[in-house]
Coordinates of C-alpha atoms and ligand atoms in Angstrom, one line a residue:
M28 CA -16.1 11.7 21.4
M29 CA -15.5 13.7 24.8
A30 CA -15.2 12.1 27.8
M31 CA -18.3 12.8 30.0
T32 CA -19.2 12.1 33.4
I33 CA -22.5 9.9 33.9
L34 CA -24.6 8.7 36.6
D35 CA -24.6 4.7 36.4
P36 CA -28.3 4.0 36.4
F37 CA -27.2 0.5 37.7
C38 CA -25.3 1.3 40.6
G39 CA -26.1 4.6 41.4
A40 CA -22.6 6.1 41.2
T41 CA -21.1 8.5 38.6
R42 CA -18.6 7.5 36.2
I43 CA -16.6 8.5 33.2
A44 CA -18.6 7.1 30.2
T45 CA -16.2 4.8 27.7
M46 CA -18.6 3.6 25.1
K47 CA -17.5 5.0 21.8
P48 CA -20.8 5.2 20.0
G49 CA -20.4 4.5 15.9
R50 CA -17.4 3.5 14.4
H51 CA -13.8 4.3 14.8
F52 CA -12.1 6.1 12.1
L53 CA -8.8 4.6 11.2
H54 CA -7.1 7.2 9.1
I55 CA -3.3 6.5 9.7
P56 CA -1.3 6.0 6.7
G57 CA -1.3 2.1 7.2
P58 CA -2.4 -0.2 8.8
S59 CA -5.7 0.6 6.8
N60 CA -8.9 -0.4 7.3
V61 CA -10.2 -3.9 7.1
P62 CA -13.3 -4.6 4.8
D63 CA -15.5 -7.1 6.4
R64 CA -15.2 -9.2 3.6
V65 CA -11.5 -9.7 4.4
L66 CA -12.7 -10.1 8.5
R67 CA -15.0 -12.7 7.7
A68 CA -12.8 -14.2 5.4
I69 CA -10.2 -14.5 8.1
D70 CA -12.5 -15.6 10.8
R71 CA -12.8 -19.6 9.5
P72 CA -10.9 -22.5 11.5
T73 CA -7.2 -23.0 10.6
I74 CA -6.6 -25.9 8.4
D75 CA -3.7 -28.2 7.9
H76 CA -0.9 -26.4 6.4
R77 CA 0.4 -29.4 4.9
G78 CA -2.8 -30.6 3.4
P79 CA -4.6 -30.5 -0.1
E80 CA -7.0 -27.7 1.0
F81 CA -4.0 -25.6 2.0
R82 CA -2.2 -26.3 -1.2
A83 CA -4.9 -24.8 -3.5
L84 CA -4.9 -21.6 -1.3
G85 CA -1.2 -21.4 -1.5
R86 CA -1.0 -21.5 -4.9
E87 CA -3.9 -19.5 -5.3
V88 CA -2.7 -16.3 -3.3
L89 CA 1.1 -16.9 -4.8
T90 CA -0.2 -16.5 -8.4
G91 CA -2.8 -13.6 -7.4
L92 CA 0.1 -11.7 -5.6
R93 CA 1.9 -11.5 -9.1
R94 CA -0.9 -9.8 -10.8
V95 CA -0.8 -7.2 -8.2
F96 CA 2.8 -6.7 -8.4
K97 CA 2.5 -6.7 -12.2
T98 CA 5.3 -9.7 -12.6
A99 CA 5.8 -12.7 -14.3
H100 CA 8.3 -13.8 -11.7
P101 CA 8.0 -15.4 -8.3
V102 CA 6.5 -13.1 -5.4
V103 CA 7.6 -14.6 -2.0
I104 CA 5.4 -14.7 1.3
F105 CA 6.9 -13.7 5.1
P106 CA 4.9 -13.8 8.0
A107 CA 6.3 -10.7 9.3
S108 CA 6.1 -7.1 8.6
G109 CA 7.6 -4.8 6.4
T110 CA 10.7 -4.3 8.1
G111 CA 11.6 -8.2 7.7
A112 CA 10.7 -8.1 3.9
W113 CA 13.5 -5.0 4.0
E114 CA 15.8 -7.3 5.6
A115 CA 15.0 -10.2 3.0
A116 CA 15.3 -8.3 0.0
L117 CA 19.0 -7.4 1.7
C118 CA 20.6 -10.5 2.8
N119 CA 19.5 -12.6 -0.1
T120 CA 21.1 -10.7 -2.8
L121 CA 24.3 -9.1 -1.2
S122 CA 27.3 -9.9 0.9
P123 CA 29.0 -8.1 4.0
G124 CA 30.9 -4.8 2.6
D125 CA 28.6 -4.7 -0.5
R126 CA 27.8 -0.9 -1.3
V127 CA 24.1 0.3 -1.1
L128 CA 23.1 3.3 -2.6
F129 CA 20.1 5.1 -0.7
F130 CA 17.9 8.2 -0.9
D131 CA 18.0 11.0 2.1
C132 CA 14.0 11.2 1.3
G133 CA 12.6 10.3 4.4
F134 CA 12.1 8.2 7.5
F135 CA 11.7 4.8 5.9
S136 CA 14.3 5.3 3.5
G137 CA 16.8 5.8 6.4
K138 CA 15.2 3.3 8.7
W139 CA 15.9 0.8 5.5
E140 CA 19.3 2.1 5.3
G141 CA 20.1 1.2 9.0
V142 CA 19.0 -2.3 8.5
A143 CA 21.5 -2.7 5.4
E144 CA 24.0 -1.0 8.1
Q145 CA 23.1 -3.8 10.7
L146 CA 23.7 -6.8 8.1
G147 CA 27.3 -5.3 7.7
L148 CA 26.8 -3.8 4.1
R149 CA 28.1 -0.1 3.1
P150 CA 25.0 1.8 2.8
E151 CA 25.9 5.4 0.9
R152 CA 23.1 8.1 0.7
I153 CA 22.3 10.7 -1.5
E154 CA 21.8 13.7 0.3
G155 CA 18.1 15.3 -0.7
D156 CA 15.1 17.3 0.5
W157 CA 12.5 15.0 1.9
R158 CA 9.9 17.3 1.1
A159 CA 10.8 16.5 -3.0
P160 CA 11.3 14.0 -5.0
I161 CA 14.3 11.8 -4.9
R162 CA 17.2 13.4 -7.3
I163 CA 17.9 11.6 -10.5
D164 CA 20.4 13.8 -11.8
A165 CA 22.1 13.1 -8.4
L166 CA 21.8 9.3 -9.0
A167 CA 22.9 9.5 -12.7
Q168 CA 26.2 11.4 -11.6
R169 CA 27.0 9.1 -8.6
L170 CA 26.5 6.0 -11.1
A171 CA 29.0 7.9 -13.7
D172 CA 31.4 8.1 -10.9
D173 CA 31.7 4.5 -10.3
P174 CA 33.7 2.9 -13.3
M175 CA 34.5 -0.1 -11.2
K176 CA 30.6 -1.1 -10.7
E177 CA 31.0 -1.1 -7.1
I178 CA 27.8 0.0 -6.3
R179 CA 25.6 -3.4 -5.8
A180 CA 22.3 -2.1 -5.5
V181 CA 20.0 1.2 -5.6
A182 CA 17.1 1.2 -2.9
V183 CA 14.5 3.5 -3.4
V184 CA 11.1 3.9 -1.5
H185 CA 8.2 4.3 -3.7
N186 CA 5.8 6.2 -1.5
E187 CA 7.4 7.8 1.3
T188 CA 4.8 7.1 3.8
S189 CA 6.6 9.6 6.2
T190 CA 6.5 12.5 3.8
G191 CA 3.7 12.1 1.5
V192 CA 6.0 12.0 -1.6
T193 CA 5.8 9.3 -4.2
H194 CA 9.1 9.0 -5.6
P195 CA 9.9 8.1 -9.4
V196 CA 11.1 4.4 -9.7
A197 CA 10.8 4.3 -13.5
R198 CA 13.4 7.2 -13.6
V199 CA 15.7 5.5 -11.3
R200 CA 15.3 2.6 -13.9
Q201 CA 16.0 4.7 -17.4
A202 CA 18.9 6.3 -14.8
L203 CA 21.0 2.9 -14.4
D204 CA 19.9 1.9 -17.8
K205 CA 21.7 5.1 -19.2
A206 CA 24.6 4.4 -17.0
A207 CA 24.8 0.7 -18.4
H208 CA 25.0 -0.1 -14.5
P209 CA 24.8 -3.6 -13.4
A210 CA 23.2 -2.7 -9.6
L211 CA 20.2 -4.3 -8.6
L212 CA 16.8 -2.2 -8.5
M213 CA 15.2 -2.7 -4.9
V214 CA 12.2 -0.7 -4.6
D215 CA 10.1 -0.4 -1.2
A216 CA 6.6 -0.7 -2.5
V217 CA 5.2 -1.0 1.1
S218 CA 2.6 1.7 0.6
S219 CA 2.2 1.9 -3.0
L220 CA 0.9 -2.1 -3.4
G221 CA -2.7 -1.9 -4.4
S222 CA -2.9 1.9 -4.2
I223 CA -0.6 3.2 -6.7
D224 CA 0.7 2.3 -9.9
Y225 CA 3.5 -0.2 -9.3
R226 CA 5.1 -1.9 -12.5
H227 CA 7.5 -4.8 -11.3
D228 CA 8.5 -6.2 -14.6
E229 CA 7.9 -3.0 -17.0
W230 CA 10.5 -1.1 -14.5
S231 CA 12.8 -3.9 -14.5
V232 CA 12.7 -4.3 -10.5
D233 CA 15.1 -7.3 -8.9
V234 CA 13.5 -7.2 -5.6
A235 CA 10.3 -5.3 -4.4
I236 CA 9.4 -5.0 -0.4
A237 CA 5.4 -4.9 0.2
A238 CA 3.5 -5.8 3.1
S239 CA 0.2 -6.6 3.9
Q240 CA -1.4 -3.7 6.0
K241 CA -1.9 -0.7 3.4
G242 CA -3.5 -1.2 0.0
L243 CA -3.8 -4.9 0.5
M244 CA -6.5 -4.0 3.2
L245 CA -5.3 -6.7 5.5
P246 CA -4.0 -6.8 9.1
P247 CA -0.4 -6.6 9.7
G248 CA 1.5 -9.7 9.9
L249 CA 2.1 -10.6 6.3
S250 CA 5.1 -9.0 3.9
F251 CA 6.5 -10.1 0.4
N252 CA 9.3 -9.9 -1.8
A253 CA 8.8 -10.1 -5.7
L254 CA 11.8 -11.3 -7.4
S255 CA 13.5 -10.8 -10.8
P256 CA 15.9 -13.4 -12.5
K257 CA 18.7 -11.0 -12.0
A258 CA 18.0 -11.1 -8.1
L259 CA 17.2 -14.8 -8.0
E260 CA 20.7 -15.2 -9.6
A261 CA 22.5 -12.3 -7.1
R262 CA 21.2 -15.0 -4.4
T263 CA 23.4 -17.8 -5.8
R264 CA 26.8 -15.6 -4.9
A265 CA 25.2 -13.3 -2.1
K266 CA 27.2 -14.3 1.2
C267 CA 25.0 -12.4 3.7
P268 CA 24.0 -14.7 6.4
R269 CA 20.5 -16.2 6.6
A270 CA 18.0 -18.9 7.5
Y271 CA 14.6 -17.8 8.4
W272 CA 14.5 -15.1 5.5
D273 CA 16.3 -17.2 2.8
W274 CA 14.4 -17.2 -0.2
G275 CA 15.4 -20.8 -1.6
P276 CA 13.3 -22.8 0.7
Q277 CA 10.4 -20.5 0.2
L278 CA 10.6 -21.1 -3.5
E279 CA 11.0 -24.8 -3.5
A280 CA 8.1 -25.3 -1.1
N281 CA 6.0 -22.7 -3.0
E282 CA 6.0 -24.4 -6.3
E283 CA 3.4 -26.8 -4.7
G284 CA 1.4 -24.0 -2.5
F285 CA 3.7 -24.9 0.6
F286 CA 5.9 -22.7 3.0
P287 CA 9.0 -24.0 4.6
Y288 CA 7.7 -23.4 8.0
T289 CA 4.3 -22.3 9.9
P290 CA 2.6 -20.0 7.6
S291 CA 0.1 -17.7 8.9
T292 CA -2.8 -19.4 7.5
N293 CA -5.9 -16.9 8.2
L294 CA -3.8 -14.3 7.0
L295 CA -3.5 -15.9 3.8
Y296 CA -7.6 -16.6 3.7
G297 CA -7.7 -12.7 4.1
L298 CA -5.2 -12.2 1.2
R299 CA -7.3 -14.4 -1.2
E300 CA -10.2 -12.2 -0.2
A301 CA -8.6 -9.0 -0.3
L302 CA -7.2 -10.1 -3.9
A303 CA -10.5 -11.2 -5.2
M304 CA -11.6 -7.5 -4.1
L305 CA -9.2 -6.0 -6.1
E306 CA -9.6 -8.0 -9.1
E307 CA -13.3 -7.5 -9.0
E308 CA -12.7 -3.6 -8.5
G309 CA -9.8 -4.0 -11.4
L310 CA -6.5 -2.7 -10.4
A311 CA -7.2 0.4 -12.6
A312 CA -10.1 1.7 -10.7
V313 CA -8.3 1.0 -7.3
F314 CA -5.6 3.6 -8.3
A315 CA -8.1 6.2 -10.1
R316 CA -10.2 5.8 -6.5
H317 CA -7.2 6.9 -4.8
T318 CA -6.2 9.4 -6.9
R319 CA -10.0 10.8 -6.7
L320 CA -9.8 10.6 -2.7
A321 CA -6.5 12.4 -2.7
T322 CA -7.5 15.2 -5.0
G323 CA -10.6 15.6 -2.3
A324 CA -8.4 15.4 0.4
R325 CA -6.3 18.1 -0.9
A326 CA -8.8 20.4 -1.7
A327 CA -9.4 20.3 1.7
F328 CA -6.1 21.3 3.2
E329 CA -6.1 24.2 0.3
A330 CA -9.3 25.5 1.6
W331 CA -8.1 25.2 5.4
G332 CA -5.0 27.0 4.0
L333 CA -2.3 24.7 5.8
E334 CA 0.8 23.6 3.9
F335 CA 1.3 20.5 2.4
Y336 CA 4.8 19.0 3.7
G337 CA 5.4 17.6 0.0
T338 CA 6.5 20.9 -2.0
D339 CA 6.3 19.2 -5.8
P340 CA 2.3 19.0 -6.3
D341 CA 3.4 16.3 -8.9
S342 CA 4.6 14.2 -6.8
R343 CA 2.1 14.3 -3.6
S344 CA 0.8 10.9 -2.5
S345 CA -2.5 9.8 -3.2
V346 CA -2.4 7.6 -0.5
V347 CA -1.1 9.9 2.4
T348 CA -1.4 13.6 2.8
A349 CA 1.2 15.1 5.1
F350 CA 0.4 18.6 6.4
V351 CA 2.8 21.3 8.2
M352 CA 1.2 22.6 11.3
P353 CA 1.1 26.0 11.6
E354 CA 3.7 28.1 13.7
G355 CA 3.0 27.3 17.3
F356 CA 0.8 24.5 17.1
D357 CA 1.5 20.9 18.0
G358 CA 0.7 17.9 15.5
D359 CA 0.3 15.6 18.4
T360 CA -2.0 18.0 20.1
L361 CA -4.6 18.0 17.3
R362 CA -3.9 14.4 17.0
K363 CA -5.0 13.8 20.7
T364 CA -8.0 16.1 20.1
V365 CA -9.6 14.5 17.3
L366 CA -8.7 10.7 18.9
E367 CA -10.5 11.8 22.1
R368 CA -13.3 13.8 20.9
Y369 CA -14.2 12.2 17.2
D370 CA -12.8 9.0 17.6
L371 CA -10.4 9.8 14.6
S372 CA -6.8 8.5 14.3
L373 CA -4.5 10.3 12.4
G374 CA -0.9 9.7 11.6
G375 CA 1.7 11.7 13.5
G376 CA 5.5 13.2 12.0
L377 CA 7.8 10.7 12.4
G378 CA 11.7 10.7 13.5
R379 CA 12.5 14.7 13.1
L380 CA 9.2 15.4 12.0
R381 CA 7.3 14.8 15.3
G382 CA 4.8 17.3 16.1
R383 CA 5.5 19.2 13.1
V384 CA 4.0 17.3 10.7
V385 CA 0.3 15.4 10.7
R386 CA -0.3 12.9 8.0
L387 CA -3.6 12.1 6.7
G388 CA -4.1 8.2 5.0
H389 CA -6.6 7.8 2.4
L390 CA -5.8 4.2 1.4
G391 CA -7.0 0.8 0.9
S392 CA -10.9 0.1 1.5
L393 CA -12.1 3.9 1.4
N394 CA -14.8 5.8 -0.3
E395 CA -15.7 9.2 -0.5
M396 CA -17.7 9.1 2.6
M397 CA -15.1 7.9 5.0
L398 CA -13.1 10.7 3.4
A399 CA -15.7 13.3 4.1
G400 CA -16.1 11.9 7.9
A401 CA -12.3 12.4 8.4
L402 CA -12.1 15.6 6.8
A403 CA -14.7 16.6 8.7
G404 CA -13.0 15.4 12.1
I405 CA -9.9 17.6 11.3
E406 CA -12.3 20.6 10.6
L407 CA -14.0 19.9 14.0
G408 CA -10.5 19.7 15.8
L409 CA -8.9 22.5 14.1
G410 CA -11.7 24.8 15.2
D411 CA -11.5 23.1 18.7
L412 CA -8.1 24.3 19.0
G413 CA -8.2 27.8 17.7
I414 CA -6.1 27.1 14.3
P415 CA -6.8 29.6 11.8
M416 CA -8.7 28.4 8.9
K417 CA -9.4 30.2 5.6
A418 CA -12.5 28.1 4.3
S419 CA -14.1 25.1 5.0
G420 CA -12.0 22.3 4.0
V421 CA -14.8 19.8 4.0
A422 CA -17.0 22.0 1.4
A423 CA -14.2 22.6 -0.6
A424 CA -13.2 18.6 -0.6
V425 CA -17.3 18.0 -1.4
A426 CA -16.9 20.2 -4.5
A427 CA -14.0 18.6 -5.8
L428 CA -15.0 15.1 -5.1
R429 CA -18.1 16.0 -7.2
T430 CA -16.0 17.2 -9.7
A431 CA -13.9 14.3 -9.7
L432 CA -17.0 12.0 -9.7
A433 CA -18.7 13.9 -12.6
P434 CA -17.8 11.5 -15.4
A435 CA -18.7 8.4 -13.5
H436 CA -22.4 9.8 -12.8
A437 CA -23.0 11.5 -16.0
Ligands
PLP596 N1 8.4 1.1 4.1 C1 7.5 2.3 4.3 C2 7.2 2.8 2.9 C3 6.6 2.1 5.3 O1 5.5 3.2 5.2 C4 6.8 1.4 6.2 C5 5.8 1.0 7.4 O2 4.7 1.8 7.5 C6 7.9 0.2 6.4 C7 8.9 0.1 5.3 C8 8.1 -0.5 7.5 O3 7.1 -1.8 7.7 P1 6.6 -2.7 8.7 O4 6.1 -1.3 9.6 O5 5.5 -2.9 8.8 O6 7.6 -3.1 9.3

């Protein structure tokens, strides 16, 4: 969508055309596209949040969320972004000075660690390579070196949205069990919930953190903590100050489907609709769709000859593909080009990856045609900037999608 100077037929003067025909292609790795069904569900009058109609809504979404987290235990909802739920996870279960183990695996893991520091906790980091999965051997060693069990929590980001690498939560659980270590397991499922299989109870996760704007297909504004009995027990001893983020009043009010303060009623309408959509499609089918779309996206990058940021093919995320810009080209210039010319939004590199990495989100309410459109936008942008391509990524993606869809169309 190039900016063009036009002669305005109404006033006779020239001006820059601002009209953008067609739809915007939102391909950042969250917020993701909000489906029309969810938008329509939100577009209703707000009701009394202490009345009977709200009680039914509250109960429905609180129960529905448990199915998405795959837990039989409570899930609490905050009118906040994911960062709030990070803070809630820490301040409800820990006391100032408590040691929390983080992994050096990406921008979001680092930001969460910063929250822990600000709360007066003692974060410690297992060094790693952002491009690779977290090191379970290093975790096992650190747990073995903690005979007094001073580490109170291990915090892992399931899907590092900044790097496009998915980390093995089940293996973190196994390492804790093998070491018979009582630390709480906290998992950031912000960009995995509803897109990549996340199993709260099976992996014995104590606190999960998630947010509305990714796999749940909602606008930003809600975040979640899924809990375990052990996390609830830890809350009774935790001394970190907390008021707004306290799970206690939430859980009490949630019993009746209510909230301890004014909830985001209209986002909860949207959440009810989004949960219904996930259930209609079936979670397994939702995950399979994300896997299929990721296969198509990767085929495109391979054909173009662009380098994936994640070096381990088995750990590449099915919700976001992060790629490295070729030497001499800047990622933000590519993003600016595709936005201005083709109305396509891509994610930029975060923190130390700024300019070097570009991220294509393929999560949430998305299908093959939307992905193909975004890939076409990238191919056009690469061509516009003279970035060398080995072959057409779009053609390769279409071929990969055809193969992936073959069983469904047989
Ligand atoms: N964790 C991950 C993995 C994320 O991708 C994000 C945001 O994109 C966050 C945490 C922070 O969430 P928010 O921006 O909603 O506060």
